[in-house]
mmCIF file with all atom_site columns, C-alpha atoms in Angstrom:
data_model
loop_
_atom_site.group_PDB
_atom_site.id
_atom_site.type_symbol
_atom_site.label_atom_id
_atom_site.label_alt_id
_atom_site.label_comp_id
_atom_site.label_asym_id
_atom_site.label_entity_id
_atom_site.label_seq_id
_atom_site.pdbx_PDB_ins_code
_atom_site.Cartn_x
_atom_site.Cartn_y
_atom_site.Cartn_z
_atom_site.occupancy
_atom_site.B_iso_or_equiv
_atom_site.pdbx_formal_charge
_atom_site.auth_seq_id
_atom_site.auth_comp_id
_atom_site.auth_asym_id
_atom_site.auth_atom_id
_atom_site.pdbx_PDB_model_num
ATOM 1   C CA . MET Y 1 1   ? 98.119  145.366 84.997  1.00 0.00 ? 1   MET Y CA 1
ATOM 2   C CA . ARG Y 1 2   ? 97.224  141.310 82.975  1.00 0.00 ? 2   ARG Y CA 1
ATOM 3   C CA . GLY Y 1 3   ? 95.662  141.804 79.402  1.00 0.00 ? 3   GLY Y CA 1
ATOM 4   C CA . SER Y 1 4   ? 91.887  141.103 78.989  1.00 0.00 ? 4   SER Y CA 1
ATOM 5   C CA . HIS Y 1 5   ? 92.967  137.998 77.353  1.00 0.00 ? 5   HIS Y CA 1
ATOM 6   C CA . GLU Y 1 6   ? 95.941  136.016 80.082  1.00 0.00 ? 6   GLU Y CA 1
ATOM 7   C CA . VAL Y 1 7   ? 94.625  133.141 82.055  1.00 0.00 ? 7   VAL Y CA 1
ATOM 8   C CA . LEU Y 1 8   ? 96.296  132.366 85.343  1.00 0.00 ? 8   LEU Y CA 1
ATOM 9   C CA . LEU Y 1 9   ? 96.578  128.032 84.992  1.00 0.00 ? 9   LEU Y CA 1
ATOM 10  C CA . LEU Y 1 10  ? 98.392  126.425 86.669  1.00 0.00 ? 10  LEU Y CA 1
ATOM 11  C CA . GLY Y 1 11  ? 100.185 123.545 85.473  1.00 0.00 ? 11  GLY Y CA 1
ATOM 12  C CA . SER Y 1 12  ? 97.902  120.016 85.938  1.00 0.00 ? 12  SER Y CA 1
ATOM 13  C CA . PRO Y 1 13  ? 98.074  118.119 82.209  1.00 0.00 ? 13  PRO Y CA 1
ATOM 14  C CA . ALA Y 1 14  ? 94.604  120.145 81.438  1.00 0.00 ? 14  ALA Y CA 1
ATOM 15  C CA . GLU Y 1 15  ? 94.851  122.933 83.110  1.00 0.00 ? 15  GLU Y CA 1
ATOM 16  C CA . VAL Y 1 16  ? 98.408  123.111 80.302  1.00 0.00 ? 16  VAL Y CA 1
ATOM 17  C CA . ALA Y 1 17  ? 96.705  121.837 77.502  1.00 0.00 ? 17  ALA Y CA 1
ATOM 18  C CA . LEU Y 1 18  ? 93.902  124.002 77.986  1.00 0.00 ? 18  LEU Y CA 1
ATOM 19  C CA . ARG Y 1 19  ? 96.402  127.343 77.986  1.00 0.00 ? 19  ARG Y CA 1
ATOM 20  C CA . GLN Y 1 20  ? 97.496  125.862 74.537  1.00 0.00 ? 20  GLN Y CA 1
ATOM 21  C CA . PHE Y 1 21  ? 94.090  125.192 73.292  1.00 0.00 ? 21  PHE Y CA 1
ATOM 22  C CA . LEU Y 1 22  ? 93.071  129.353 74.157  1.00 0.00 ? 22  LEU Y CA 1
ATOM 23  C CA . CYS Y 1 23  ? 96.579  130.077 72.923  1.00 0.00 ? 23  CYS Y CA 1
ATOM 24  C CA . LYS Y 1 24  ? 96.426  128.815 69.282  1.00 0.00 ? 24  LYS Y CA 1
ATOM 25  C CA . HIS Y 1 25  ? 92.828  129.897 68.654  1.00 0.00 ? 25  HIS Y CA 1
ATOM 26  C CA . ARG Y 1 26  ? 92.605  133.777 70.062  1.00 0.00 ? 26  ARG Y CA 1
ATOM 27  C CA . SER Y 1 27  ? 93.052  135.826 67.350  1.00 0.00 ? 27  SER Y CA 1
ATOM 28  C CA . ALA Y 1 28  ? 90.894  136.960 64.937  1.00 0.00 ? 28  ALA Y CA 1
ATOM 29  C CA . VAL Y 1 29  ? 91.239  134.933 62.277  1.00 0.00 ? 29  VAL Y CA 1
ATOM 30  C CA . PRO Y 1 30  ? 88.610  132.404 63.147  1.00 0.00 ? 30  PRO Y CA 1
ATOM 31  C CA . SER Y 1 31  ? 89.492  128.496 63.452  1.00 0.00 ? 31  SER Y CA 1
ATOM 32  C CA . GLY Y 1 32  ? 87.426  127.264 60.296  1.00 0.00 ? 32  GLY Y CA 1
ATOM 33  C CA . ASP Y 1 33  ? 84.573  124.996 61.873  1.00 0.00 ? 33  ASP Y CA 1
ATOM 34  C CA . LEU Y 1 34  ? 83.693  126.341 64.964  1.00 0.00 ? 34  LEU Y CA 1
ATOM 35  C CA . GLU Y 1 35  ? 81.757  123.399 65.722  1.00 0.00 ? 35  GLU Y CA 1
ATOM 36  C CA . SER Y 1 36  ? 84.652  121.406 66.159  1.00 0.00 ? 36  SER Y CA 1
ATOM 37  C CA . PHE Y 1 37  ? 86.212  124.743 68.354  1.00 0.00 ? 37  PHE Y CA 1
ATOM 38  C CA . GLU Y 1 38  ? 83.129  124.526 70.716  1.00 0.00 ? 38  GLU Y CA 1
ATOM 39  C CA . ARG Y 1 39  ? 83.658  120.695 71.043  1.00 0.00 ? 39  ARG Y CA 1
ATOM 40  C CA . GLU Y 1 40  ? 86.914  121.172 70.667  1.00 0.00 ? 40  GLU Y CA 1
ATOM 41  C CA . LEU Y 1 41  ? 86.653  123.824 74.134  1.00 0.00 ? 41  LEU Y CA 1
ATOM 42  C CA . HIS Y 1 42  ? 83.876  121.454 75.904  1.00 0.00 ? 42  HIS Y CA 1
ATOM 43  C CA . ALA Y 1 43  ? 86.413  118.512 75.566  1.00 0.00 ? 43  ALA Y CA 1
ATOM 44  C CA . HIS Y 1 44  ? 89.565  120.745 77.818  1.00 0.00 ? 44  HIS Y CA 1
ATOM 45  C CA . LEU Y 1 45  ? 86.603  122.797 79.772  1.00 0.00 ? 45  LEU Y CA 1
ATOM 46  C CA . ALA Y 1 46  ? 85.129  119.341 81.047  1.00 0.00 ? 46  ALA Y CA 1
ATOM 47  C CA . ALA Y 1 47  ? 89.070  117.514 81.418  1.00 0.00 ? 47  ALA Y CA 1
ATOM 48  C CA . LEU Y 1 48  ? 89.540  120.462 83.398  1.00 0.00 ? 48  LEU Y CA 1
ATOM 49  C CA . GLU Y 1 49  ? 86.652  119.997 85.486  1.00 0.00 ? 49  GLU Y CA 1
ATOM 50  C CA . ALA Y 1 50  ? 87.188  116.357 86.151  1.00 0.00 ? 50  ALA Y CA 1
ATOM 51  C CA . GLU Y 1 51  ? 90.662  116.970 87.786  1.00 0.00 ? 51  GLU Y CA 1
ATOM 52  C CA . LEU Y 1 52  ? 89.055  119.440 89.913  1.00 0.00 ? 52  LEU Y CA 1
ATOM 53  C CA . VAL Y 1 53  ? 86.604  116.490 91.029  1.00 0.00 ? 53  VAL Y CA 1
ATOM 54  C CA . ALA Y 1 54  ? 89.180  114.424 91.451  1.00 0.00 ? 54  ALA Y CA 1
ATOM 55  C CA . GLU Y 1 55  ? 91.100  117.290 93.664  1.00 0.00 ? 55  GLU Y CA 1
ATOM 56  C CA . GLU Y 1 56  ? 89.074  117.626 95.274  1.00 0.00 ? 56  GLU Y CA 1
ATOM 57  C CA . VAL Y 1 57  ? 86.919  113.589 96.218  1.00 0.00 ? 57  VAL Y CA 1
ATOM 58  C CA . ARG Y 1 58  ? 90.609  112.847 97.176  1.00 0.00 ? 58  ARG Y CA 1
ATOM 59  C CA . LYS Y 1 59  ? 89.998  115.182 100.079 1.00 0.00 ? 59  LYS Y CA 1
ATOM 60  C CA . TYR Y 1 60  ? 87.264  112.887 101.763 1.00 0.00 ? 60  TYR Y CA 1
ATOM 61  C CA . ASP Y 1 61  ? 89.585  109.326 102.241 1.00 0.00 ? 61  ASP Y CA 1
ATOM 62  C CA . ILE Y 1 62  ? 91.067  108.627 104.988 1.00 0.00 ? 62  ILE Y CA 1
ATOM 63  C CA . ASP Y 1 63  ? 94.726  107.701 106.335 1.00 0.00 ? 63  ASP Y CA 1
ATOM 64  C CA . ALA Y 1 64  ? 94.083  105.518 109.316 1.00 0.00 ? 64  ALA Y CA 1
ATOM 65  C CA . LEU Y 1 65  ? 95.599  102.347 110.599 1.00 0.00 ? 65  LEU Y CA 1
ATOM 66  C CA . GLU Y 1 66  ? 93.129  101.716 111.265 1.00 0.00 ? 66  GLU Y CA 1
ATOM 67  C CA . ILE Y 1 67  ? 88.926  102.616 111.437 1.00 0.00 ? 67  ILE Y CA 1
ATOM 68  C CA . LEU Y 1 68  ? 85.362  101.681 113.350 1.00 0.00 ? 68  LEU Y CA 1
ATOM 69  C CA . LEU Y 1 69  ? 82.341  101.386 110.846 1.00 0.00 ? 69  LEU Y CA 1
ATOM 70  C CA . ASP Y 1 70  ? 79.236  99.825  112.751 1.00 0.00 ? 70  ASP Y CA 1
ATOM 71  C CA . GLY Y 1 71  ? 80.961  98.849  115.518 1.00 0.00 ? 71  GLY Y CA 1
ATOM 72  C CA . ARG Y 1 72  ? 83.901  96.868  112.987 1.00 0.00 ? 72  ARG Y CA 1
ATOM 73  C CA . ARG Y 1 73  ? 87.046  97.109  113.353 1.00 0.00 ? 73  ARG Y CA 1
ATOM 74  C CA . TYR Y 1 74  ? 88.708  97.566  109.940 1.00 0.00 ? 74  TYR Y CA 1
ATOM 75  C CA . LEU Y 1 75  ? 92.523  97.872  109.092 1.00 0.00 ? 75  LEU Y CA 1
ATOM 76  C CA . ARG Y 1 76  ? 94.209  99.744  106.164 1.00 0.00 ? 76  ARG Y CA 1
ATOM 77  C CA . GLY Y 1 77  ? 95.074  97.617  103.501 1.00 0.00 ? 77  GLY Y CA 1
ATOM 78  C CA . GLN Y 1 78  ? 97.102  98.055  99.922  1.00 0.00 ? 78  GLN Y CA 1
ATOM 79  C CA . ILE Y 1 79  ? 96.387  101.867 98.372  1.00 0.00 ? 79  ILE Y CA 1
ATOM 80  C CA . ALA Y 1 80  ? 94.542  100.724 94.864  1.00 0.00 ? 80  ALA Y CA 1
ATOM 81  C CA . PRO Y 1 81  ? 93.630  103.351 92.219  1.00 0.00 ? 81  PRO Y CA 1
ATOM 82  C CA . GLU Y 1 82  ? 90.124  103.636 90.699  1.00 0.00 ? 82  GLU Y CA 1
ATOM 83  C CA . THR Y 1 83  ? 88.628  105.289 88.656  1.00 0.00 ? 83  THR Y CA 1
ATOM 84  C CA . TYR Y 1 84  ? 85.494  107.277 89.212  1.00 0.00 ? 84  TYR Y CA 1
ATOM 85  C CA . THR Y 1 85  ? 82.988  108.584 86.889  1.00 0.00 ? 85  THR Y CA 1
ATOM 86  C CA . SER Y 1 86  ? 81.617  112.950 87.259  1.00 0.00 ? 86  SER Y CA 1
ATOM 87  C CA . ALA Y 1 87  ? 79.408  115.067 85.435  1.00 0.00 ? 87  ALA Y CA 1
ATOM 88  C CA . ALA Y 1 88  ? 82.834  116.096 83.475  1.00 0.00 ? 88  ALA Y CA 1
ATOM 89  C CA . GLY Y 1 89  ? 84.371  112.822 83.298  1.00 0.00 ? 89  GLY Y CA 1
ATOM 90  C CA . PRO Y 1 90  ? 86.486  109.891 84.503  1.00 0.00 ? 90  PRO Y CA 1
ATOM 91  C CA . PHE Y 1 91  ? 89.114  110.920 86.703  1.00 0.00 ? 91  PHE Y CA 1
ATOM 92  C CA . LYS Y 1 92  ? 91.880  108.303 88.469  1.00 0.00 ? 92  LYS Y CA 1
ATOM 93  C CA . VAL Y 1 93  ? 92.397  108.381 92.378  1.00 0.00 ? 93  VAL Y CA 1
ATOM 94  C CA . PRO Y 1 94  ? 94.255  106.194 95.176  1.00 0.00 ? 94  PRO Y CA 1
ATOM 95  C CA . ARG Y 1 95  ? 92.889  105.297 97.623  1.00 0.00 ? 95  ARG Y CA 1
ATOM 96  C CA . TYR Y 1 96  ? 92.914  103.051 100.418 1.00 0.00 ? 96  TYR Y CA 1
ATOM 97  C CA . LEU Y 1 97  ? 91.104  99.932  101.248 1.00 0.00 ? 97  LEU Y CA 1
ATOM 98  C CA . PHE Y 1 98  ? 90.108  98.529  104.966 1.00 0.00 ? 98  PHE Y CA 1
ATOM 99  C CA . HIS Y 1 99  ? 89.341  95.191  105.810 1.00 0.00 ? 99  HIS Y CA 1
ATOM 100 C CA . GLU Y 1 100 ? 87.315  93.868  107.901 1.00 0.00 ? 100 GLU Y CA 1
ATOM 101 C CA . CYS Y 1 101 ? 90.279  91.923  111.071 1.00 0.00 ? 101 CYS Y CA 1
ATOM 102 C CA . ASP Y 1 102 ? 87.674  88.827  111.781 1.00 0.00 ? 102 ASP Y CA 1
ATOM 103 C CA . GLY Y 1 103 ? 88.855  87.535  108.622 1.00 0.00 ? 103 GLY Y CA 1
ATOM 104 C CA . SER Y 1 104 ? 85.658  87.534  107.181 1.00 0.00 ? 104 SER Y CA 1
ATOM 105 C CA . GLY Y 1 105 ? 86.667  89.401  103.741 1.00 0.00 ? 105 GLY Y CA 1
ATOM 106 C CA . ASP Y 1 106 ? 85.209  92.641  103.808 1.00 0.00 ? 106 ASP Y CA 1
ATOM 107 C CA . THR Y 1 107 ? 86.615  95.378  102.183 1.00 0.00 ? 107 THR Y CA 1
ATOM 108 C CA . ILE Y 1 108 ? 85.571  99.106  102.901 1.00 0.00 ? 108 ILE Y CA 1
ATOM 109 C CA . CYS Y 1 109 ? 87.026  102.315 100.662 1.00 0.00 ? 109 CYS Y CA 1
ATOM 110 C CA . PRO Y 1 110 ? 85.484  105.433 102.925 1.00 0.00 ? 110 PRO Y CA 1
ATOM 111 C CA . LEU Y 1 111 ? 86.697  107.035 100.895 1.00 0.00 ? 111 LEU Y CA 1
ATOM 112 C CA . GLU Y 1 112 ? 83.663  105.926 98.984  1.00 0.00 ? 112 GLU Y CA 1
ATOM 113 C CA . LEU Y 1 113 ? 81.727  105.822 101.585 1.00 0.00 ? 113 LEU Y CA 1
ATOM 114 C CA . ARG Y 1 114 ? 81.987  109.609 102.268 1.00 0.00 ? 114 ARG Y CA 1
ATOM 115 C CA . SER Y 1 115 ? 81.453  111.179 99.605  1.00 0.00 ? 115 SER Y CA 1
ATOM 116 C CA . GLY Y 1 116 ? 78.132  109.617 98.575  1.00 0.00 ? 116 GLY Y CA 1
ATOM 117 C CA . MET Y 1 117 ? 79.711  107.380 95.290  1.00 0.00 ? 117 MET Y CA 1
ATOM 118 C CA . VAL Y 1 118 ? 77.113  105.860 93.934  1.00 0.00 ? 118 VAL Y CA 1
ATOM 119 C CA . GLU Y 1 119 ? 77.706  101.926 92.387  1.00 0.00 ? 119 GLU Y CA 1
ATOM 120 C CA . GLY Y 1 120 ? 81.139  103.113 93.427  1.00 0.00 ? 120 GLY Y CA 1
ATOM 121 C CA . ALA Y 1 121 ? 81.554  104.330 90.199  1.00 0.00 ? 121 ALA Y CA 1
ATOM 122 C CA . TRP Y 1 122 ? 79.684  107.448 90.495  1.00 0.00 ? 122 TRP Y CA 1
ATOM 123 C CA . THR Y 1 123 ? 79.372  110.608 91.765  1.00 0.00 ? 123 THR Y CA 1
ATOM 124 C CA . PRO Y 1 124 ? 76.736  111.892 93.932  1.00 0.00 ? 124 PRO Y CA 1
ATOM 125 C CA . ARG Y 1 125 ? 75.992  114.496 90.089  1.00 0.00 ? 125 ARG Y CA 1
ATOM 126 C CA . ALA Y 1 126 ? 76.186  112.182 87.781  1.00 0.00 ? 126 ALA Y CA 1
ATOM 127 C CA . ALA Y 1 127 ? 74.985  109.679 88.484  1.00 0.00 ? 127 ALA Y CA 1
ATOM 128 C CA . ARG Y 1 128 ? 71.572  112.824 89.334  1.00 0.00 ? 128 ARG Y CA 1
ATOM 129 C CA . LEU Y 1 129 ? 72.060  113.539 85.962  1.00 0.00 ? 129 LEU Y CA 1
ATOM 130 C CA . MET Y 1 130 ? 72.433  110.089 84.687  1.00 0.00 ? 130 MET Y CA 1
ATOM 131 C CA . ALA Y 1 131 ? 68.488  108.718 86.566  1.00 0.00 ? 131 ALA Y CA 1
ATOM 132 C CA . LEU Y 1 132 ? 66.893  112.662 85.583  1.00 0.00 ? 132 LEU Y CA 1
ATOM 133 C CA . VAL Y 1 133 ? 67.970  110.927 82.429  1.00 0.00 ? 133 VAL Y CA 1
ATOM 134 C CA . VAL Y 1 134 ? 66.759  107.245 82.454  1.00 0.00 ? 134 VAL Y CA 1
ATOM 135 C CA . ALA Y 1 135 ? 63.881  108.836 83.947  1.00 0.00 ? 135 ALA Y CA 1
ATOM 136 C CA . HIS Y 1 136 ? 62.051  111.010 79.981  1.00 0.00 ? 136 HIS Y CA 1
ATOM 137 C CA . MET Y 1 137 ? 63.767  108.178 77.768  1.00 0.00 ? 137 MET Y CA 1
ATOM 138 C CA . PRO Y 1 138 ? 65.371  105.366 77.215  1.00 0.00 ? 138 PRO Y CA 1
ATOM 139 C CA . ALA Y 1 139 ? 68.613  103.964 78.135  1.00 0.00 ? 139 ALA Y CA 1
ATOM 140 C CA . ALA Y 1 140 ? 69.631  103.241 74.635  1.00 0.00 ? 140 ALA Y CA 1
ATOM 141 C CA . GLU Y 1 141 ? 68.888  106.648 73.930  1.00 0.00 ? 141 GLU Y CA 1
ATOM 142 C CA . ALA Y 1 142 ? 70.245  108.546 76.859  1.00 0.00 ? 142 ALA Y CA 1
ATOM 143 C CA . GLU Y 1 143 ? 73.263  106.183 76.066  1.00 0.00 ? 143 GLU Y CA 1
ATOM 144 C CA . MET Y 1 144 ? 73.476  108.704 72.744  1.00 0.00 ? 144 MET Y CA 1
ATOM 145 C CA . LEU Y 1 145 ? 72.279  112.436 74.057  1.00 0.00 ? 145 LEU Y CA 1
ATOM 146 C CA . PHE Y 1 146 ? 75.746  111.381 76.718  1.00 0.00 ? 146 PHE Y CA 1
ATOM 147 C CA . ARG Y 1 147 ? 78.610  110.572 74.368  1.00 0.00 ? 147 ARG Y CA 1
ATOM 148 C CA . GLU Y 1 148 ? 76.689  113.524 72.160  1.00 0.00 ? 148 GLU Y CA 1
ATOM 149 C CA . MET Y 1 149 ? 77.057  116.297 74.790  1.00 0.00 ? 149 MET Y CA 1
ATOM 150 C CA . GLY Y 1 150 ? 80.111  115.044 75.343  1.00 0.00 ? 150 GLY Y CA 1
ATOM 151 C CA . SER Y 1 151 ? 82.110  114.700 79.222  1.00 0.00 ? 151 SER Y CA 1
ATOM 152 C CA . MET Y 1 152 ? 80.755  111.402 81.112  1.00 0.00 ? 152 MET Y CA 1
ATOM 153 C CA . ALA Y 1 153 ? 79.317  108.683 78.619  1.00 0.00 ? 153 ALA Y CA 1
ATOM 154 C CA . PRO Y 1 154 ? 77.232  106.608 80.924  1.00 0.00 ? 154 PRO Y CA 1
ATOM 155 C CA . SER Y 1 155 ? 76.950  102.803 79.302  1.00 0.00 ? 155 SER Y CA 1
ATOM 156 C CA . ARG Y 1 156 ? 73.857  101.090 77.603  1.00 0.00 ? 156 ARG Y CA 1
ATOM 157 C CA . SER Y 1 157 ? 73.728  98.878  80.774  1.00 0.00 ? 157 SER Y CA 1
ATOM 158 C CA . SER Y 1 158 ? 75.008  101.658 83.669  1.00 0.00 ? 158 SER Y CA 1
ATOM 159 C CA . LEU Y 1 159 ? 72.014  103.495 82.513  1.00 0.00 ? 159 LEU Y CA 1
ATOM 160 C CA . GLU Y 1 160 ? 69.895  100.564 82.749  1.00 0.00 ? 160 GLU Y CA 1
ATOM 161 C CA . ARG Y 1 161 ? 71.751  99.223  85.886  1.00 0.00 ? 161 ARG Y CA 1
ATOM 162 C CA . LEU Y 1 162 ? 71.343  102.514 88.379  1.00 0.00 ? 162 LEU Y CA 1
ATOM 163 C CA . PRO Y 1 163 ? 67.471  103.810 88.981  1.00 0.00 ? 163 PRO Y CA 1
ATOM 164 C CA . LYS Y 1 164 ? 66.922  99.816  90.061  1.00 0.00 ? 164 LYS Y CA 1
ATOM 165 C CA . MET Y 1 165 ? 70.254  100.936 92.408  1.00 0.00 ? 165 MET Y CA 1
ATOM 166 C CA . LEU Y 1 166 ? 68.472  104.097 94.029  1.00 0.00 ? 166 LEU Y CA 1
#
């Protein structure tokens, strides 16, 4: 039987870092500065959440040689890594890009289309949170709020641009 404080983690970088943090702080003696503990704990949990979101987002990619979208044929091009931002913060995933066959130069990313990425940068939940916050305060104040909360840290320009795009 496992101890009441044992956590079963698999071994991703965020999981290992969280496990080390928990082992360090699981004692009867307070760590000293509770605010610092909370910030560090939040950062570890957000990193783990971002890793898990990245794992889920990868499932939206298409590994095909050719796709048809709106009557247009696209051929698979290179795998290009991209950084996206979830409510937990940024994460990087490799994804396929597809180029239109007619030579127009149009490129699509099925992963972004299928997962609902907003502006090719934000997960749907991250975009929803950003839109909600800027509906109640100016973008400059929203930027400070997100930075203080930790996790995702959209720029002022992104916060100004997103509601117009939505």
